mmCIF file of C-alpha atoms and ligand atoms in Angstrom:
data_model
loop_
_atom_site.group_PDB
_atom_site.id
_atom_site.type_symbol
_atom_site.label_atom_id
_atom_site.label_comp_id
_atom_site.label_asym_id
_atom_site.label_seq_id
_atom_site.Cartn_x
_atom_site.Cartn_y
_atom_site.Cartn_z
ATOM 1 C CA UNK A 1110 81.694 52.131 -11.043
ATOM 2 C CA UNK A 1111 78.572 52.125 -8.972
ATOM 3 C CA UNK A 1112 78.204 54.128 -5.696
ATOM 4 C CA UNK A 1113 76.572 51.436 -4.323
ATOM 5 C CA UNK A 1114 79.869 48.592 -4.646
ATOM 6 C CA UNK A 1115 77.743 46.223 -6.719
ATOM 7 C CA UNK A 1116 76.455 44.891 -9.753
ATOM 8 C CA UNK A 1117 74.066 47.198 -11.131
ATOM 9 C CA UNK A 1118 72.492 50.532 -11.136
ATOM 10 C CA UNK A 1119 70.715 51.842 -8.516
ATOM 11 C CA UNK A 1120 68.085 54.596 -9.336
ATOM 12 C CA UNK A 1121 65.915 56.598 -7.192
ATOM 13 C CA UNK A 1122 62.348 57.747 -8.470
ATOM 14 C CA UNK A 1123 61.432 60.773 -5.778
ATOM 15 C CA UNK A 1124 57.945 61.491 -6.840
ATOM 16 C CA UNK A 1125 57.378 65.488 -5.365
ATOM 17 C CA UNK A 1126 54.531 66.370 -7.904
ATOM 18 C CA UNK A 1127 51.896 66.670 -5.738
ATOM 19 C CA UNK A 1128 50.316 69.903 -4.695
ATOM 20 C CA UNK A 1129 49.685 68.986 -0.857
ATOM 21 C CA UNK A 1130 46.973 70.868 0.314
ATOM 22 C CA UNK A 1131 46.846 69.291 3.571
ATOM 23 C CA UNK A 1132 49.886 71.585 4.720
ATOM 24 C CA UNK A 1133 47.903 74.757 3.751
ATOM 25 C CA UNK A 1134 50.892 76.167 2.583
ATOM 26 C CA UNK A 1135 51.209 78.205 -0.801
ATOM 27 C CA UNK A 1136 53.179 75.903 -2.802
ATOM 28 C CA UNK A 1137 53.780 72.518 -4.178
ATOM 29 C CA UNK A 1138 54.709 70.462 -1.035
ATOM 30 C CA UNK A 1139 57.741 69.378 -2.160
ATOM 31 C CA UNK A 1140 59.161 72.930 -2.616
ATOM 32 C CA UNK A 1141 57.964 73.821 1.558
ATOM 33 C CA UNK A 1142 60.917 74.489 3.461
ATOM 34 C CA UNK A 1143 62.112 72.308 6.608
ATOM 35 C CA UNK A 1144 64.757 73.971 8.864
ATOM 36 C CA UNK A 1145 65.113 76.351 5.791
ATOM 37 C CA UNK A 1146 65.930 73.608 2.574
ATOM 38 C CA UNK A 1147 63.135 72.466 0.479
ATOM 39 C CA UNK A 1148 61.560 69.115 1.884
ATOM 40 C CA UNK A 1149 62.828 67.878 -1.817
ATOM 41 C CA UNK A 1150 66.193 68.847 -1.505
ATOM 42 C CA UNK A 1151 66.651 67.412 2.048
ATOM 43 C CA UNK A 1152 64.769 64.267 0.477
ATOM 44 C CA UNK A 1153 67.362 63.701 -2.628
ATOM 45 C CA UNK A 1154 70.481 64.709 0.065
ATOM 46 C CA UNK A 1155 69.336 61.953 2.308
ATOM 47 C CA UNK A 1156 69.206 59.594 -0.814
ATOM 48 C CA UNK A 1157 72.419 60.527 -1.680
ATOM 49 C CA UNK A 1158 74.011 60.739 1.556
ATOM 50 C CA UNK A 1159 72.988 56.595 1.766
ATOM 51 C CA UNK A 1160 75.932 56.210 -0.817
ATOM 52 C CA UNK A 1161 73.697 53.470 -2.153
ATOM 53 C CA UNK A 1162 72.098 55.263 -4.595
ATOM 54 C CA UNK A 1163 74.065 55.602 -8.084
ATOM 55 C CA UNK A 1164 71.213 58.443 -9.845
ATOM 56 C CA UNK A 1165 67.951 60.136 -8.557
ATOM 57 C CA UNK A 1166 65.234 60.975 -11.103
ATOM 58 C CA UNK A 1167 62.853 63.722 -9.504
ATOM 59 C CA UNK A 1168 58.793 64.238 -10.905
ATOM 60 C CA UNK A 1169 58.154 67.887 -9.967
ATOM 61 C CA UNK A 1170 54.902 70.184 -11.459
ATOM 62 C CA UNK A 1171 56.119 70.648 -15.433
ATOM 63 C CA UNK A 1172 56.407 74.145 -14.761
ATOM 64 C CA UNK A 1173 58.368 73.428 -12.027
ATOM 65 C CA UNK A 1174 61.108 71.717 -13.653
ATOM 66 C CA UNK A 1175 63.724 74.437 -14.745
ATOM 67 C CA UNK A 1176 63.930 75.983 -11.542
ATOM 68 C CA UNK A 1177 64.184 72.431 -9.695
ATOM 69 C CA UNK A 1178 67.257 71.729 -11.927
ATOM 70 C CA UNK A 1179 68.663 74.851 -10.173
ATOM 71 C CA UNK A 1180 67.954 74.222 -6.742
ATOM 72 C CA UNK A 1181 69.502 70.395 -7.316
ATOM 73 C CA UNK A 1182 72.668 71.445 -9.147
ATOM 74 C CA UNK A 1183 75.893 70.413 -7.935
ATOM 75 C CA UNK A 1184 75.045 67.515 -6.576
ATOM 76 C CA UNK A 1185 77.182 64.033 -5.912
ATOM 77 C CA UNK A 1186 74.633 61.425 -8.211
ATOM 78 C CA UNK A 1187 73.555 62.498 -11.659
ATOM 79 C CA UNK A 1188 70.201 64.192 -11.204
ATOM 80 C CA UNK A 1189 67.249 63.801 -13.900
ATOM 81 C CA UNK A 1190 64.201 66.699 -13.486
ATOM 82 C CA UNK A 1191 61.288 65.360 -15.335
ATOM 83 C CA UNK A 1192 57.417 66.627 -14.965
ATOM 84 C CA UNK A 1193 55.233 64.253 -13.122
ATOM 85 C CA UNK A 1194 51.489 63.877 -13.744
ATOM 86 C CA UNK A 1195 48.241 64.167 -12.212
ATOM 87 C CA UNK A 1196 48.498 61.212 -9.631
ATOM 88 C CA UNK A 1197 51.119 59.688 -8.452
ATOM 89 C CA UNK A 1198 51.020 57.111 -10.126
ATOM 90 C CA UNK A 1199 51.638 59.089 -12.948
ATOM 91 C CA UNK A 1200 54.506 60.999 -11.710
ATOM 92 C CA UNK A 1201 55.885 57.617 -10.941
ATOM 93 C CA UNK A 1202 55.149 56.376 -14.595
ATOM 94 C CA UNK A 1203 57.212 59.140 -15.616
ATOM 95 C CA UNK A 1204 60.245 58.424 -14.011
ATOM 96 C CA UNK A 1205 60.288 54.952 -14.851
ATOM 97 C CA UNK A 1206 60.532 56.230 -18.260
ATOM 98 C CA UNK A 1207 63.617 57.959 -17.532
ATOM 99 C CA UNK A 1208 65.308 55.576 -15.338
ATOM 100 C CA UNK A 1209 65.615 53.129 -18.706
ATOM 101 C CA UNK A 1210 69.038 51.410 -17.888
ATOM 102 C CA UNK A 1211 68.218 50.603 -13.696
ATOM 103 C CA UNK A 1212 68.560 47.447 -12.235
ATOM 104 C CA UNK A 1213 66.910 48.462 -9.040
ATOM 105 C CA UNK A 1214 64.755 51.206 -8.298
ATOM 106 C CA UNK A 1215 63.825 53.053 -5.069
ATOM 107 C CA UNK A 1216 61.119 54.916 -4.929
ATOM 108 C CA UNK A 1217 61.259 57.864 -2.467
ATOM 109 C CA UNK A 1218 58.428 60.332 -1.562
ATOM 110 C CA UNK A 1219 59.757 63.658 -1.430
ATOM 111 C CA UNK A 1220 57.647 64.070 1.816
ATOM 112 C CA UNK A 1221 59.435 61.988 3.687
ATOM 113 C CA UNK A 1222 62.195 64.607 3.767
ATOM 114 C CA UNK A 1223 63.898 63.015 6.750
ATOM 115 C CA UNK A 1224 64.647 59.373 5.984
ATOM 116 C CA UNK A 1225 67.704 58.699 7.747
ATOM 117 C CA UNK A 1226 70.197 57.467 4.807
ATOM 118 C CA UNK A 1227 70.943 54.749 6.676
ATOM 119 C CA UNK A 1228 67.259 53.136 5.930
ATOM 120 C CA UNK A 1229 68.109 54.264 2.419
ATOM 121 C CA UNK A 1230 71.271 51.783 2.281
ATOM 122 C CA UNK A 1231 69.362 48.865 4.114
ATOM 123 C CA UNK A 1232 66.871 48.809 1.572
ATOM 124 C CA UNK A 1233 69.597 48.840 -1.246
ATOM 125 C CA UNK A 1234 71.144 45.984 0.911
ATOM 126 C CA UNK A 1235 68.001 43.954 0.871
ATOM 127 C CA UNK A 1236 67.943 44.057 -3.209
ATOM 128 C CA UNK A 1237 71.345 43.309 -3.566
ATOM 129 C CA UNK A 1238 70.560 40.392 -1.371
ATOM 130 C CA UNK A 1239 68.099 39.131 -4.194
ATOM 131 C CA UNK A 1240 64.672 40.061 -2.852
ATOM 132 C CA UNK A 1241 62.886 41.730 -5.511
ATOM 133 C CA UNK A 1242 60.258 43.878 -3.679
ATOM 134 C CA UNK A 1243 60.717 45.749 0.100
ATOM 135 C CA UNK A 1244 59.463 47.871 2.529
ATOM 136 C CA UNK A 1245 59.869 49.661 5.393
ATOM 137 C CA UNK A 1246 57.534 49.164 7.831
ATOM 138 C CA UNK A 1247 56.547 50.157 11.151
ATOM 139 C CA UNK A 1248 53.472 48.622 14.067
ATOM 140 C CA UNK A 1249 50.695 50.819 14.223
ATOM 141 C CA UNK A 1250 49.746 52.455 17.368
ATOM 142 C CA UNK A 1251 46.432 53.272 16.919
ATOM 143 C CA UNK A 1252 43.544 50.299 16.865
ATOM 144 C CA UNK A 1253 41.840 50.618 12.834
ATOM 145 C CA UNK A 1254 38.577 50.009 11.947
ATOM 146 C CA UNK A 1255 36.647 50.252 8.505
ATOM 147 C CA UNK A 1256 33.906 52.226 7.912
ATOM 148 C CA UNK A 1257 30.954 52.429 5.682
ATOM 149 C CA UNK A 1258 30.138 55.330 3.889
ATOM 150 C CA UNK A 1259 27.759 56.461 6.893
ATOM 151 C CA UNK A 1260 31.371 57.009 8.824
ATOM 152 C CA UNK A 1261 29.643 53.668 10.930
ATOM 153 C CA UNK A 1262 31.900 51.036 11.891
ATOM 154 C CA UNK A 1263 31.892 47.919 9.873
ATOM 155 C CA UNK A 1264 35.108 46.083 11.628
ATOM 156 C CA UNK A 1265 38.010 46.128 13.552
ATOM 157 C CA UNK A 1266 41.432 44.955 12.056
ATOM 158 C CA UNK A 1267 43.191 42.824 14.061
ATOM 159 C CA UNK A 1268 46.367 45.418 15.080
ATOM 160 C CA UNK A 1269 49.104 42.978 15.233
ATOM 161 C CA UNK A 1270 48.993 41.996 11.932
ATOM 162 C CA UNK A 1271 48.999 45.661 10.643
ATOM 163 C CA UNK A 1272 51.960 47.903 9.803
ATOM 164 C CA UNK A 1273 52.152 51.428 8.263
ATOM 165 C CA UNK A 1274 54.608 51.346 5.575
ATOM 166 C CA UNK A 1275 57.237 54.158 4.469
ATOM 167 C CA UNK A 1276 59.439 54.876 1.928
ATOM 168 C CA UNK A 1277 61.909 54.094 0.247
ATOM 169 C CA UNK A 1278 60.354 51.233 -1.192
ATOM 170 C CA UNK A 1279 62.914 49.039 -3.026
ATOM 171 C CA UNK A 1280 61.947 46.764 -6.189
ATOM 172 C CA UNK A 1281 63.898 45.072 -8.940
ATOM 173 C CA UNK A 1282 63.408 47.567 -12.081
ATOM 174 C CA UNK A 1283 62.209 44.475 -14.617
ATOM 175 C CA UNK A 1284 59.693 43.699 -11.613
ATOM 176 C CA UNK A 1285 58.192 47.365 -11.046
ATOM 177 C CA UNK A 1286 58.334 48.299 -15.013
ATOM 178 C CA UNK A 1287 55.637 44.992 -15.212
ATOM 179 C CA UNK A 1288 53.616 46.281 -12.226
ATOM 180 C CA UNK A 1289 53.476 49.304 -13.559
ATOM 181 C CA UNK A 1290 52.209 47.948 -17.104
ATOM 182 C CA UNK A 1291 48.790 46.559 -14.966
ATOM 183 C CA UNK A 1292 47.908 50.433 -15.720
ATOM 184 C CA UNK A 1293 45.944 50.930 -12.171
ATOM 185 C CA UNK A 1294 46.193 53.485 -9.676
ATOM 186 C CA UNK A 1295 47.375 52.448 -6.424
ATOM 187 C CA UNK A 1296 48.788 54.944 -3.168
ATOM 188 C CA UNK A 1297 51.792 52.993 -3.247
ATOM 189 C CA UNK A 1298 53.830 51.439 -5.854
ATOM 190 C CA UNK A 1299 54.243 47.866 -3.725
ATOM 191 C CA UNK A 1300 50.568 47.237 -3.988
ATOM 192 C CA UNK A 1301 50.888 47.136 -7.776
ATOM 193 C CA UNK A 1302 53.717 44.290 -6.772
ATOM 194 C CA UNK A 1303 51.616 42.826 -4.615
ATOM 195 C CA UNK A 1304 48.779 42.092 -7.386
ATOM 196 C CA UNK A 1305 51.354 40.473 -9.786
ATOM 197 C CA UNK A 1306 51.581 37.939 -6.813
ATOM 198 C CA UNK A 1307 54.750 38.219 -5.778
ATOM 199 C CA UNK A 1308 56.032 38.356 -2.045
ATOM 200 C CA UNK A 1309 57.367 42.185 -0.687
ATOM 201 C CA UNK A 1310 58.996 41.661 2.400
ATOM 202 C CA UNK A 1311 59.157 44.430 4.684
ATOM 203 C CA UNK A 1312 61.970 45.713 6.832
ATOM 204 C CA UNK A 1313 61.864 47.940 9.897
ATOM 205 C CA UNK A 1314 60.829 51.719 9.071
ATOM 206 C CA UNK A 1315 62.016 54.642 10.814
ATOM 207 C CA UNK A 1316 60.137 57.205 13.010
ATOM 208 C CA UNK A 1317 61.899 59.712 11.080
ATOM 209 C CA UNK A 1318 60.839 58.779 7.426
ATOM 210 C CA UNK A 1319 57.004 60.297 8.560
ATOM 211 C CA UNK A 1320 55.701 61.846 5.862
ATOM 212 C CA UNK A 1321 55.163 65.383 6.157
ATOM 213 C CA UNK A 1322 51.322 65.850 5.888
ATOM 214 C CA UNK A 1323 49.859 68.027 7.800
ATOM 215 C CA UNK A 1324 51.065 71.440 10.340
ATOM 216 C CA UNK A 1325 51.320 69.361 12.503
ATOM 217 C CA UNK A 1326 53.837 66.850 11.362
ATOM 218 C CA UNK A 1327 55.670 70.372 9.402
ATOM 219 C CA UNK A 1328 56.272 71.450 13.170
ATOM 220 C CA UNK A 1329 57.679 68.240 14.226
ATOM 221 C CA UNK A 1330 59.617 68.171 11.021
ATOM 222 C CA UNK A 1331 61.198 71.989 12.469
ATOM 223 C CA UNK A 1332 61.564 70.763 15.253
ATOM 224 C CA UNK A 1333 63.691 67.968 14.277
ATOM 225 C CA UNK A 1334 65.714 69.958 12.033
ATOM 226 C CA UNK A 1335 66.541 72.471 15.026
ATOM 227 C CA UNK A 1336 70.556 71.789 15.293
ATOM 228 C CA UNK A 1337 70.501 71.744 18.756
ATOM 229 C CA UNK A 1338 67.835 68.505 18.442
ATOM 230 C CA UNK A 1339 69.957 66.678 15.834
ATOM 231 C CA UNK A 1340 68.382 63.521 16.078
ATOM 232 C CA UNK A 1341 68.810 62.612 12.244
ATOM 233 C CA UNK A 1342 71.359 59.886 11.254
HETATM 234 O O1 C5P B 1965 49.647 62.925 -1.714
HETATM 235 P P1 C5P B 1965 50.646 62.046 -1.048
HETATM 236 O O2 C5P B 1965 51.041 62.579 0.312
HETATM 237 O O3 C5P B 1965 50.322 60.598 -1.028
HETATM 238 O O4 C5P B 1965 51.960 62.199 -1.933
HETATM 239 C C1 C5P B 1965 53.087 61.390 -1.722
HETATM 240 C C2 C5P B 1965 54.201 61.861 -2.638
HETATM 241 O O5 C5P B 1965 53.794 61.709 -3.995
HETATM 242 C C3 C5P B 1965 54.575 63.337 -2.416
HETATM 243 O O6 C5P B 1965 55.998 63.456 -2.387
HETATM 244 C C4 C5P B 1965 53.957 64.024 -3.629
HETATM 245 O O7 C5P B 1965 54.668 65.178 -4.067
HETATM 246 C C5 C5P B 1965 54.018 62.935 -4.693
HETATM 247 N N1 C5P B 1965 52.994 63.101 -5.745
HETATM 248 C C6 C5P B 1965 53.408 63.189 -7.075
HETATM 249 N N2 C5P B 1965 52.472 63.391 -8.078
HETATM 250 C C7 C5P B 1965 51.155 63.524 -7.788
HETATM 251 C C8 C5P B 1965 50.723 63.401 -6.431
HETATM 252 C C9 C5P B 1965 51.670 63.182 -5.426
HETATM 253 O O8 C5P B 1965 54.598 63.108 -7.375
HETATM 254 N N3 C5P B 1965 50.309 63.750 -8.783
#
């Protein structure tokens, strides 16, 4: 039976194979601890925890891989450790090849360590539903503007048509195996969708599915975790 009371499976790609210098901390990202777990643990608990998701495939560093098996032992969903590659892309290539027998894949960055579950299982919802491609998505604040290579401002984008989007971003597998095929590089996997043509609708984000970046957003990312701020649901 599926966890996720449907017809079928439900696999999660959590790409965490990135090295993340932008948090100047010694180590892969994905292994940097939040309120004490690694951001990729709290990342496949989350996924889990949605009770939508029927097995997680994780893309770690290769030599990585044996000791992430260890720290995600025991867990409720079969969990596949594979290497990833040098983008993300690749890493994301990688556990496409090991999510063979998916009908719909989520793909989850390990950075967003905070995702309430509940985004998790409205996503799920969505492809159950029959759309083939979605994301979460949130209004941008700030005003954006492109620039030339000068840093000199070549235009404004008109703000309420922008959103920044989030993970997890939801896809039916046949769908995302062909995108993939196109063989570009892309910094997320909806844009590959989006050249094939076909429509990804988005769904509202979550404040707390940031991706951890920078110190700064680590901090806020402590801060969250602190028990006596539980504002995670
Ligand atoms: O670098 P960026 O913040 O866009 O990374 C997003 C996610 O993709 C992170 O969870 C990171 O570990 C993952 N990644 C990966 N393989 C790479 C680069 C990034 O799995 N080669």
């Amino acid at each position: 039976m599926n966890n996720s009371h449907g017809e079928g499976r439900v696999v999660a790609l959590v790409p965490a194979a990135g090295q993340g210098v932008r948090l100047g901390e010694n180590m892969p990202k994905a292994f940097v601890p939040v309120g004490g777990s690694p951001m990729l643990v709290l990342a496949v608990d989350g996924l889990i925890a949605s009770g939508a998701v029927d097995e997680v495939v994780v893309m770690v560093p290769a030599e990585l891989v044996d000791e992430t098996r260890d720290l995600l032992d025991g867990t409720d969903v079969p969990v596949t450790v594979v290497p990833g590659g040098a983008e993300r892309t690749d890493s994301v290539r990688a556990g496409l090849r090991a999510a063979r027998d998916a009908s719909f894949i989520l793909v989850h960055d390990a950075a967003r360590a905070l995702t309430p579950p509940s985004l998790v299982s409205r996503v799920v919802a969505e492809l159950r539903s029959g759309v083939k491609a979605v994301v979460p998505a949130l209004p941008v604040t700030d005003t954006i503007k492109s620039v030339n290579d000068a840093g000199t401002v070549t235009g404004t984008l008109i703000r309420s048509t922008l959103r920044a989007v989030q993970t997890p971003q939801g896809f039916d597998a046949d769908l995302l195996r062909d995108a993939y095929a196109i063989g570009i590089e892309a910094t997320d996997d909806a844009s590959l969708v989006e050249l094939m043509g076909t429509a990804v609708k988005t769904l509202p984000g979550s404040p707390l599915a940031f991706k951890i970046t920078t110190p700064l957003d680590l901090m806020l990312a402590e801060a969250l975790m602190d028990p006596q701020e539980s504002v995670r649901a």
